[in-house]
Amino acid sequence: LSSSAPVCFCAMPHAGPVTAAAFSGDGKSLATVSRDGTVRVWDVPDAPAGSSRLQLFVSDSRIFPDGKRIFAFDYSVGARLLELPSGASGAGPLVPGAPGKPRHLQFQGLDKAGKRFVGLLRDGDHEAWVFDAADGKRLAGPFSFGAGKELQFARLSPDGARLLLSATQEGLALFDIASGKKLDSLGGLGFVHDAAFSPDGRLLAVSGMDTSQRDYSKGLFSSGNHTEIRDASKLERVVVEVKHGGGTVLWSEDGRRLATADDQERTVR
């Protein structure tokens, strides 16, 4: 960027809002993801011309930060890794299913180096698997709370060595990915909305609602939205408790600040 560089404000011709965008590794292509169920790849700087070089129809997708690959799921073929900008299938289906019944794998996030990613199965088994981000090979799993326990989300530690799971009404569980062993667990948290490792992996921000304050028979409906910062090596140890922000949590790059977004209170702190 420079003061003399032209700036273009243009609308990509998606039929819905654009939710993600990333440049390819060589900077010559731009991939965009939209809620209209499409992924489009554009030549740079010709993107404003309005014609995409590639269009894919998917139900769920995430562009990797390096711009070289994209996670794509659709109900006809399942979850795959696609190469950018060609759109060629680099790996898939990532979790094989029965003929005509692909497994519903939902992308949950990458480690800090972008070498591993985690996905959740959403079609009955409620398991988490860890994959190689380069070739889609399954590295570890399955991880779960047990049969019939519905998983809410999964988070990788920044170094890709630990996996945090949250299950409805079950709390949190921390696993060592290499051995598959459960390192720690924590229940009695009410409804956990989100959790995020600090950039150095030492702390864990957990947000949610304390449902212990609810008693419908007495007309008490307080949800007690709050965020706790816990020791990532000992989940029961609370370092800081904040009496607000029961939604999404996000650490600053240096790990010194934490943003919380609460959709009920419509606030960001």
mmCIF file of C-alpha atoms in Angstrom:
data_model
loop_
_atom_site.group_PDB
_atom_site.id
_atom_site.type_symbol
_atom_site.label_atom_id
_atom_site.label_comp_id
_atom_site.label_asym_id
_atom_site.label_seq_id
_atom_site.Cartn_x
_atom_site.Cartn_y
_atom_site.Cartn_z
ATOM 1 C CA LEU A 1 0.000 0.000 0.000
ATOM 2 C CA SER A 2 1.146 3.524 -0.727
ATOM 3 C CA SER A 3 -0.440 6.952 -0.879
ATOM 4 C CA SER A 4 -0.387 6.844 -4.688
ATOM 5 C CA ALA A 5 -1.853 3.324 -4.990
ATOM 6 C CA PRO A 6 -5.386 3.157 -6.385
ATOM 7 C CA VAL A 7 -8.069 2.089 -3.965
ATOM 8 C CA CYS A 8 -11.076 0.147 -5.220
ATOM 9 C CA PHE A 9 -14.329 -0.270 -3.349
ATOM 10 C CA CYS A 10 -16.359 -2.845 -5.205
ATOM 11 C CA ALA A 11 -19.193 -5.253 -4.589
ATOM 12 C CA MET A 12 -18.527 -8.901 -5.395
ATOM 13 C CA PRO A 13 -21.577 -10.291 -7.203
ATOM 14 C CA HIS A 14 -22.566 -12.841 -4.552
ATOM 15 C CA ALA A 15 -26.256 -13.340 -3.860
ATOM 16 C CA GLY A 16 -25.639 -13.071 -0.112
ATOM 17 C CA PRO A 17 -23.267 -11.426 2.391
ATOM 18 C CA VAL A 18 -19.543 -12.204 2.010
ATOM 19 C CA THR A 19 -18.349 -13.882 5.236
ATOM 20 C CA ALA A 20 -14.650 -14.477 4.480
ATOM 21 C CA ALA A 21 -11.945 -13.564 1.988
ATOM 22 C CA ALA A 22 -8.271 -14.452 1.518
ATOM 23 C CA PHE A 23 -5.532 -13.869 -1.037
ATOM 24 C CA SER A 24 -3.686 -16.819 -2.552
ATOM 25 C CA GLY A 25 -0.090 -17.403 -1.518
ATOM 26 C CA ASP A 26 1.254 -15.572 -4.582
ATOM 27 C CA GLY A 27 -1.210 -12.701 -4.189
ATOM 28 C CA LYS A 28 -2.591 -13.170 -7.695
ATOM 29 C CA SER A 29 -5.987 -14.592 -6.697
ATOM 30 C CA LEU A 30 -8.670 -13.676 -4.193
ATOM 31 C CA ALA A 31 -11.130 -16.216 -2.765
ATOM 32 C CA THR A 32 -14.439 -15.109 -1.251
ATOM 33 C CA VAL A 33 -17.013 -17.079 0.742
ATOM 34 C CA SER A 34 -20.668 -16.056 0.911
ATOM 35 C CA ARG A 35 -23.810 -17.079 2.742
ATOM 36 C CA ASP A 36 -25.344 -17.741 -0.664
ATOM 37 C CA GLY A 37 -23.559 -21.118 -0.523
ATOM 38 C CA THR A 38 -20.772 -20.301 -2.984
ATOM 39 C CA VAL A 39 -17.025 -19.888 -2.967
ATOM 40 C CA ARG A 40 -15.590 -17.770 -5.774
ATOM 41 C CA VAL A 41 -11.996 -17.250 -6.889
ATOM 42 C CA TRP A 42 -11.049 -14.001 -8.631
ATOM 43 C CA ASP A 43 -7.993 -12.855 -10.542
ATOM 44 C CA VAL A 44 -6.262 -9.868 -8.945
ATOM 45 C CA PRO A 45 -6.424 -7.003 -9.836
ATOM 46 C CA ASP A 46 -9.314 -7.920 -12.124
ATOM 47 C CA ALA A 47 -11.731 -8.869 -9.312
ATOM 48 C CA PRO A 48 -13.817 -5.697 -9.689
ATOM 49 C CA ALA A 49 -14.625 -6.709 -13.264
ATOM 50 C CA GLY A 50 -17.368 -8.915 -11.831
ATOM 51 C CA SER A 51 -16.504 -12.287 -13.373
ATOM 52 C CA SER A 52 -15.024 -15.006 -11.190
ATOM 53 C CA ARG A 53 -12.610 -17.605 -12.561
ATOM 54 C CA LEU A 54 -14.034 -20.361 -10.335
ATOM 55 C CA GLN A 55 -17.334 -20.876 -8.550
ATOM 56 C CA LEU A 56 -18.050 -23.692 -6.085
ATOM 57 C CA PHE A 57 -21.379 -24.465 -4.436
ATOM 58 C CA VAL A 58 -20.896 -25.544 -0.809
ATOM 59 C CA SER A 59 -22.823 -25.635 2.465
ATOM 60 C CA ASP A 60 -19.899 -24.733 4.739
ATOM 61 C CA SER A 61 -16.414 -23.462 3.923
ATOM 62 C CA ARG A 62 -13.326 -21.834 5.457
ATOM 63 C CA ILE A 63 -10.359 -20.325 3.645
ATOM 64 C CA PHE A 64 -6.999 -21.157 5.238
ATOM 65 C CA PRO A 65 -4.895 -18.104 6.193
ATOM 66 C CA ASP A 66 -2.157 -18.905 3.649
ATOM 67 C CA GLY A 67 -4.735 -18.680 0.856
ATOM 68 C CA LYS A 68 -3.600 -22.024 -0.608
ATOM 69 C CA ARG A 69 -6.435 -24.266 0.500
ATOM 70 C CA ILE A 70 -10.068 -24.150 1.479
ATOM 71 C CA PHE A 71 -12.145 -26.449 3.666
ATOM 72 C CA ALA A 72 -15.437 -27.104 1.875
ATOM 73 C CA PHE A 73 -18.430 -29.192 2.891
ATOM 74 C CA ASP A 74 -21.519 -29.994 0.881
ATOM 75 C CA TYR A 75 -24.171 -32.650 1.391
ATOM 76 C CA SER A 76 -23.451 -34.449 -1.876
ATOM 77 C CA VAL A 77 -19.752 -35.297 -1.413
ATOM 78 C CA GLY A 78 -18.943 -34.457 2.226
ATOM 79 C CA ALA A 79 -15.990 -32.453 3.558
ATOM 80 C CA ARG A 80 -12.944 -31.867 1.350
ATOM 81 C CA LEU A 81 -9.787 -29.805 1.107
ATOM 82 C CA LEU A 82 -9.652 -27.870 -2.174
ATOM 83 C CA GLU A 83 -6.570 -26.302 -3.698
ATOM 84 C CA LEU A 84 -6.660 -22.582 -4.512
ATOM 85 C CA PRO A 85 -6.896 -21.015 -6.996
ATOM 86 C CA SER A 86 -7.649 -24.091 -9.139
ATOM 87 C CA GLY A 87 -10.398 -25.571 -6.960
ATOM 88 C CA ALA A 88 -8.932 -29.051 -7.476
ATOM 89 C CA SER A 89 -9.745 -31.562 -4.749
ATOM 90 C CA GLY A 90 -6.593 -32.031 -2.690
ATOM 91 C CA ALA A 91 -8.179 -34.438 -0.202
ATOM 92 C CA GLY A 92 -11.583 -35.834 0.526
ATOM 93 C CA PRO A 93 -13.885 -36.918 1.775
ATOM 94 C CA LEU A 94 -12.027 -36.222 5.022
ATOM 95 C CA VAL A 95 -14.283 -38.618 6.944
ATOM 96 C CA PRO A 96 -15.680 -41.354 4.655
ATOM 97 C CA GLY A 97 -19.346 -42.274 4.986
ATOM 98 C CA ALA A 98 -21.702 -44.839 3.544
ATOM 99 C CA PRO A 99 -22.440 -44.635 -0.218
ATOM 100 C CA GLY A 100 -24.679 -41.626 -0.838
ATOM 101 C CA LYS A 101 -24.472 -40.541 2.814
ATOM 102 C CA PRO A 102 -21.420 -38.303 3.357
ATOM 103 C CA ARG A 103 -20.486 -37.434 6.923
ATOM 104 C CA HIS A 104 -21.278 -33.906 8.104
ATOM 105 C CA LEU A 105 -17.938 -32.512 9.288
ATOM 106 C CA GLN A 106 -17.916 -28.944 10.604
ATOM 107 C CA PHE A 107 -14.691 -26.914 10.584
ATOM 108 C CA GLN A 108 -13.699 -25.632 14.056
ATOM 109 C CA GLY A 109 -10.325 -23.941 13.670
ATOM 110 C CA LEU A 110 -6.576 -24.125 13.053
ATOM 111 C CA ASP A 111 -3.544 -24.096 15.309
ATOM 112 C CA LYS A 112 -1.367 -20.975 15.309
ATOM 113 C CA ALA A 113 1.051 -22.327 12.686
ATOM 114 C CA GLY A 114 -1.774 -23.372 10.367
ATOM 115 C CA LYS A 115 -0.525 -26.968 10.282
ATOM 116 C CA ARG A 116 -3.476 -28.673 11.960
ATOM 117 C CA PHE A 117 -7.197 -28.134 12.057
ATOM 118 C CA VAL A 118 -10.044 -29.675 14.017
ATOM 119 C CA GLY A 119 -13.500 -30.690 12.803
ATOM 120 C CA LEU A 120 -16.678 -31.865 14.536
ATOM 121 C CA LEU A 121 -18.971 -34.582 13.222
ATOM 122 C CA ARG A 122 -22.546 -33.289 13.358
ATOM 123 C CA ASP A 123 -24.483 -36.329 12.177
ATOM 124 C CA GLY A 124 -24.927 -38.544 15.211
ATOM 125 C CA ASP A 125 -21.504 -39.557 16.505
ATOM 126 C CA HIS A 126 -20.579 -36.185 18.062
ATOM 127 C CA GLU A 127 -16.848 -36.707 17.685
ATOM 128 C CA ALA A 128 -13.908 -34.392 17.076
ATOM 129 C CA TRP A 129 -11.008 -35.240 14.748
ATOM 130 C CA VAL A 130 -7.692 -33.494 14.157
ATOM 131 C CA PHE A 131 -6.402 -33.254 10.569
ATOM 132 C CA ASP A 132 -3.223 -32.270 8.746
ATOM 133 C CA ALA A 133 -3.967 -28.914 7.098
ATOM 134 C CA ALA A 134 -1.690 -29.668 4.137
ATOM 135 C CA ASP A 135 -3.118 -32.987 2.937
ATOM 136 C CA GLY A 136 -6.251 -33.600 5.037
ATOM 137 C CA LYS A 137 -4.845 -36.736 6.662
ATOM 138 C CA ARG A 138 -6.464 -37.652 9.973
ATOM 139 C CA LEU A 139 -3.845 -37.214 12.697
ATOM 140 C CA ALA A 140 -5.816 -37.969 15.853
ATOM 141 C CA GLY A 141 -9.268 -38.864 17.079
ATOM 142 C CA PRO A 142 -11.990 -39.484 17.724
ATOM 143 C CA PHE A 143 -12.361 -37.294 20.815
ATOM 144 C CA SER A 144 -15.711 -37.109 22.610
ATOM 145 C CA PHE A 145 -17.570 -36.976 25.929
ATOM 146 C CA GLY A 146 -19.063 -40.389 25.267
ATOM 147 C CA ALA A 147 -21.971 -41.852 23.329
ATOM 148 C CA GLY A 148 -24.918 -39.504 22.903
ATOM 149 C CA LYS A 149 -23.158 -36.447 24.357
ATOM 150 C CA GLU A 150 -23.671 -33.567 21.959
ATOM 151 C CA LEU A 151 -20.550 -31.476 21.340
ATOM 152 C CA GLN A 152 -20.891 -27.701 21.115
ATOM 153 C CA PHE A 153 -17.424 -26.752 19.900
ATOM 154 C CA ALA A 154 -13.757 -27.759 19.774
ATOM 155 C CA ARG A 155 -10.659 -25.559 20.140
ATOM 156 C CA LEU A 156 -7.010 -26.317 19.362
ATOM 157 C CA SER A 157 -4.274 -24.887 21.557
ATOM 158 C CA PRO A 158 -1.924 -22.523 19.661
ATOM 159 C CA ASP A 159 0.828 -25.186 19.516
ATOM 160 C CA GLY A 160 -1.620 -27.822 18.245
ATOM 161 C CA ALA A 161 -0.799 -30.170 21.133
ATOM 162 C CA ARG A 162 -4.062 -29.952 23.127
ATOM 163 C CA LEU A 163 -7.732 -30.069 22.256
ATOM 164 C CA LEU A 164 -10.545 -28.491 24.263
ATOM 165 C CA LEU A 165 -14.080 -29.839 23.889
ATOM 166 C CA SER A 166 -17.359 -28.438 25.157
ATOM 167 C CA ALA A 167 -20.511 -30.557 25.400
ATOM 168 C CA THR A 168 -24.080 -29.525 26.199
ATOM 169 C CA GLN A 169 -24.650 -29.729 29.965
ATOM 170 C CA GLU A 170 -21.296 -31.520 30.374
ATOM 171 C CA GLY A 171 -18.811 -28.656 30.682
ATOM 172 C CA LEU A 172 -15.264 -28.774 29.297
ATOM 173 C CA ALA A 173 -12.664 -31.476 28.689
ATOM 174 C CA LEU A 174 -9.007 -31.023 27.749
ATOM 175 C CA PHE A 175 -7.173 -33.728 25.770
ATOM 176 C CA ASP A 176 -3.563 -34.405 24.813
ATOM 177 C CA ILE A 177 -3.707 -34.916 21.047
ATOM 178 C CA ALA A 178 -0.620 -37.133 20.719
ATOM 179 C CA SER A 179 -1.718 -39.689 23.320
ATOM 180 C CA GLY A 180 -5.474 -39.145 23.167
ATOM 181 C CA LYS A 181 -5.595 -38.958 26.975
ATOM 182 C CA LYS A 182 -7.946 -36.644 28.848
ATOM 183 C CA LEU A 183 -5.813 -34.184 30.809
ATOM 184 C CA ASP A 184 -8.543 -32.407 32.745
ATOM 185 C CA SER A 185 -12.291 -31.833 32.815
ATOM 186 C CA LEU A 186 -14.638 -29.347 34.409
ATOM 187 C CA GLY A 187 -18.397 -29.554 34.931
ATOM 188 C CA GLY A 188 -21.031 -27.382 36.562
ATOM 189 C CA LEU A 189 -20.417 -24.442 34.243
ATOM 190 C CA GLY A 190 -23.971 -23.977 32.991
ATOM 191 C CA PHE A 191 -24.129 -23.183 29.301
ATOM 192 C CA VAL A 192 -20.676 -22.556 27.772
ATOM 193 C CA HIS A 193 -20.936 -20.289 24.740
ATOM 194 C CA ASP A 194 -17.284 -19.959 23.688
ATOM 195 C CA ALA A 195 -13.702 -20.562 24.786
ATOM 196 C CA ALA A 196 -10.352 -19.381 23.471
ATOM 197 C CA PHE A 197 -6.731 -20.142 24.335
ATOM 198 C CA SER A 198 -4.461 -17.165 24.908
ATOM 199 C CA PRO A 199 -1.763 -16.760 22.207
ATOM 200 C CA ASP A 200 0.848 -18.431 24.435
ATOM 201 C CA GLY A 201 -1.544 -21.260 25.359
ATOM 202 C CA ARG A 202 -1.225 -20.664 29.119
ATOM 203 C CA LEU A 203 -4.691 -19.208 29.745
ATOM 204 C CA LEU A 204 -8.193 -20.054 28.619
ATOM 205 C CA ALA A 205 -11.041 -17.544 28.348
ATOM 206 C CA VAL A 206 -14.427 -19.219 28.879
ATOM 207 C CA SER A 207 -17.729 -17.407 28.391
ATOM 208 C CA GLY A 208 -21.262 -18.534 29.084
ATOM 209 C CA MET A 209 -24.312 -18.404 31.300
ATOM 210 C CA ASP A 210 -24.505 -19.491 34.916
ATOM 211 C CA THR A 211 -27.777 -21.419 34.817
ATOM 212 C CA SER A 212 -27.561 -22.170 38.559
ATOM 213 C CA GLN A 213 -29.336 -18.848 39.116
ATOM 214 C CA ARG A 214 -32.451 -20.060 37.261
ATOM 215 C CA ASP A 215 -35.544 -21.285 39.091
ATOM 216 C CA TYR A 216 -38.551 -21.266 36.798
ATOM 217 C CA SER A 217 -40.946 -22.260 39.594
ATOM 218 C CA LYS A 218 -40.101 -19.005 41.399
ATOM 219 C CA GLY A 219 -39.997 -16.885 38.265
ATOM 220 C CA LEU A 220 -36.207 -16.397 38.469
ATOM 221 C CA PHE A 221 -34.685 -16.238 34.976
ATOM 222 C CA SER A 222 -31.305 -14.562 35.549
ATOM 223 C CA SER A 223 -28.701 -16.132 33.255
ATOM 224 C CA GLY A 224 -25.625 -14.481 34.822
ATOM 225 C CA ASN A 225 -23.629 -13.908 31.622
ATOM 226 C CA HIS A 226 -19.947 -13.855 32.454
ATOM 227 C CA THR A 227 -16.439 -14.609 31.209
ATOM 228 C CA GLU A 228 -13.782 -16.428 33.210
ATOM 229 C CA ILE A 229 -10.072 -16.595 32.505
ATOM 230 C CA ARG A 230 -8.817 -19.972 33.657
ATOM 231 C CA ASP A 231 -5.455 -21.709 33.878
ATOM 232 C CA ALA A 232 -5.230 -23.797 30.681
ATOM 233 C CA SER A 233 -3.254 -26.502 32.508
ATOM 234 C CA LYS A 234 -5.697 -26.699 35.444
ATOM 235 C CA LEU A 235 -9.224 -25.877 34.310
ATOM 236 C CA GLU A 236 -10.698 -25.489 37.798
ATOM 237 C CA ARG A 237 -8.331 -22.623 38.611
ATOM 238 C CA VAL A 238 -9.941 -19.241 37.878
ATOM 239 C CA VAL A 239 -7.428 -16.419 37.323
ATOM 240 C CA VAL A 240 -9.881 -13.589 36.587
ATOM 241 C CA GLU A 241 -13.693 -13.468 36.526
ATOM 242 C CA VAL A 242 -15.570 -10.808 34.574
ATOM 243 C CA LYS A 243 -19.275 -10.281 35.366
ATOM 244 C CA HIS A 244 -20.332 -9.649 31.771
ATOM 245 C CA GLY A 245 -19.779 -10.894 28.252
ATOM 246 C CA GLY A 246 -21.318 -14.324 27.859
ATOM 247 C CA GLY A 247 -20.724 -14.585 24.117
ATOM 248 C CA THR A 248 -17.768 -14.721 21.747
ATOM 249 C CA VAL A 249 -14.282 -14.188 23.212
ATOM 250 C CA LEU A 250 -11.176 -12.990 21.363
ATOM 251 C CA TRP A 251 -7.629 -12.410 22.611
ATOM 252 C CA SER A 252 -5.362 -9.654 21.332
ATOM 253 C CA GLU A 253 -2.216 -10.843 19.543
ATOM 254 C CA ASP A 254 -0.001 -10.080 22.538
ATOM 255 C CA GLY A 255 -2.397 -11.799 24.965
ATOM 256 C CA ARG A 256 -2.742 -8.709 27.158
ATOM 257 C CA ARG A 257 -6.335 -7.830 26.248
ATOM 258 C CA LEU A 258 -9.555 -9.763 25.781
ATOM 259 C CA ALA A 259 -12.650 -8.718 23.829
ATOM 260 C CA THR A 260 -16.041 -10.216 24.672
ATOM 261 C CA ALA A 261 -19.194 -9.888 22.563
ATOM 262 C CA ASP A 262 -22.616 -10.505 24.048
ATOM 263 C CA ASP A 263 -25.478 -10.856 21.562
ATOM 264 C CA GLN A 264 -28.114 -10.615 24.314
ATOM 265 C CA GLU A 265 -26.737 -7.391 25.759
ATOM 266 C CA ARG A 266 -25.655 -6.287 22.250
ATOM 267 C CA THR A 267 -22.297 -5.147 23.583
ATOM 268 C CA VAL A 268 -18.591 -5.596 22.859
ATOM 269 C CA ARG A 269 -16.174 -4.993 25.756
#
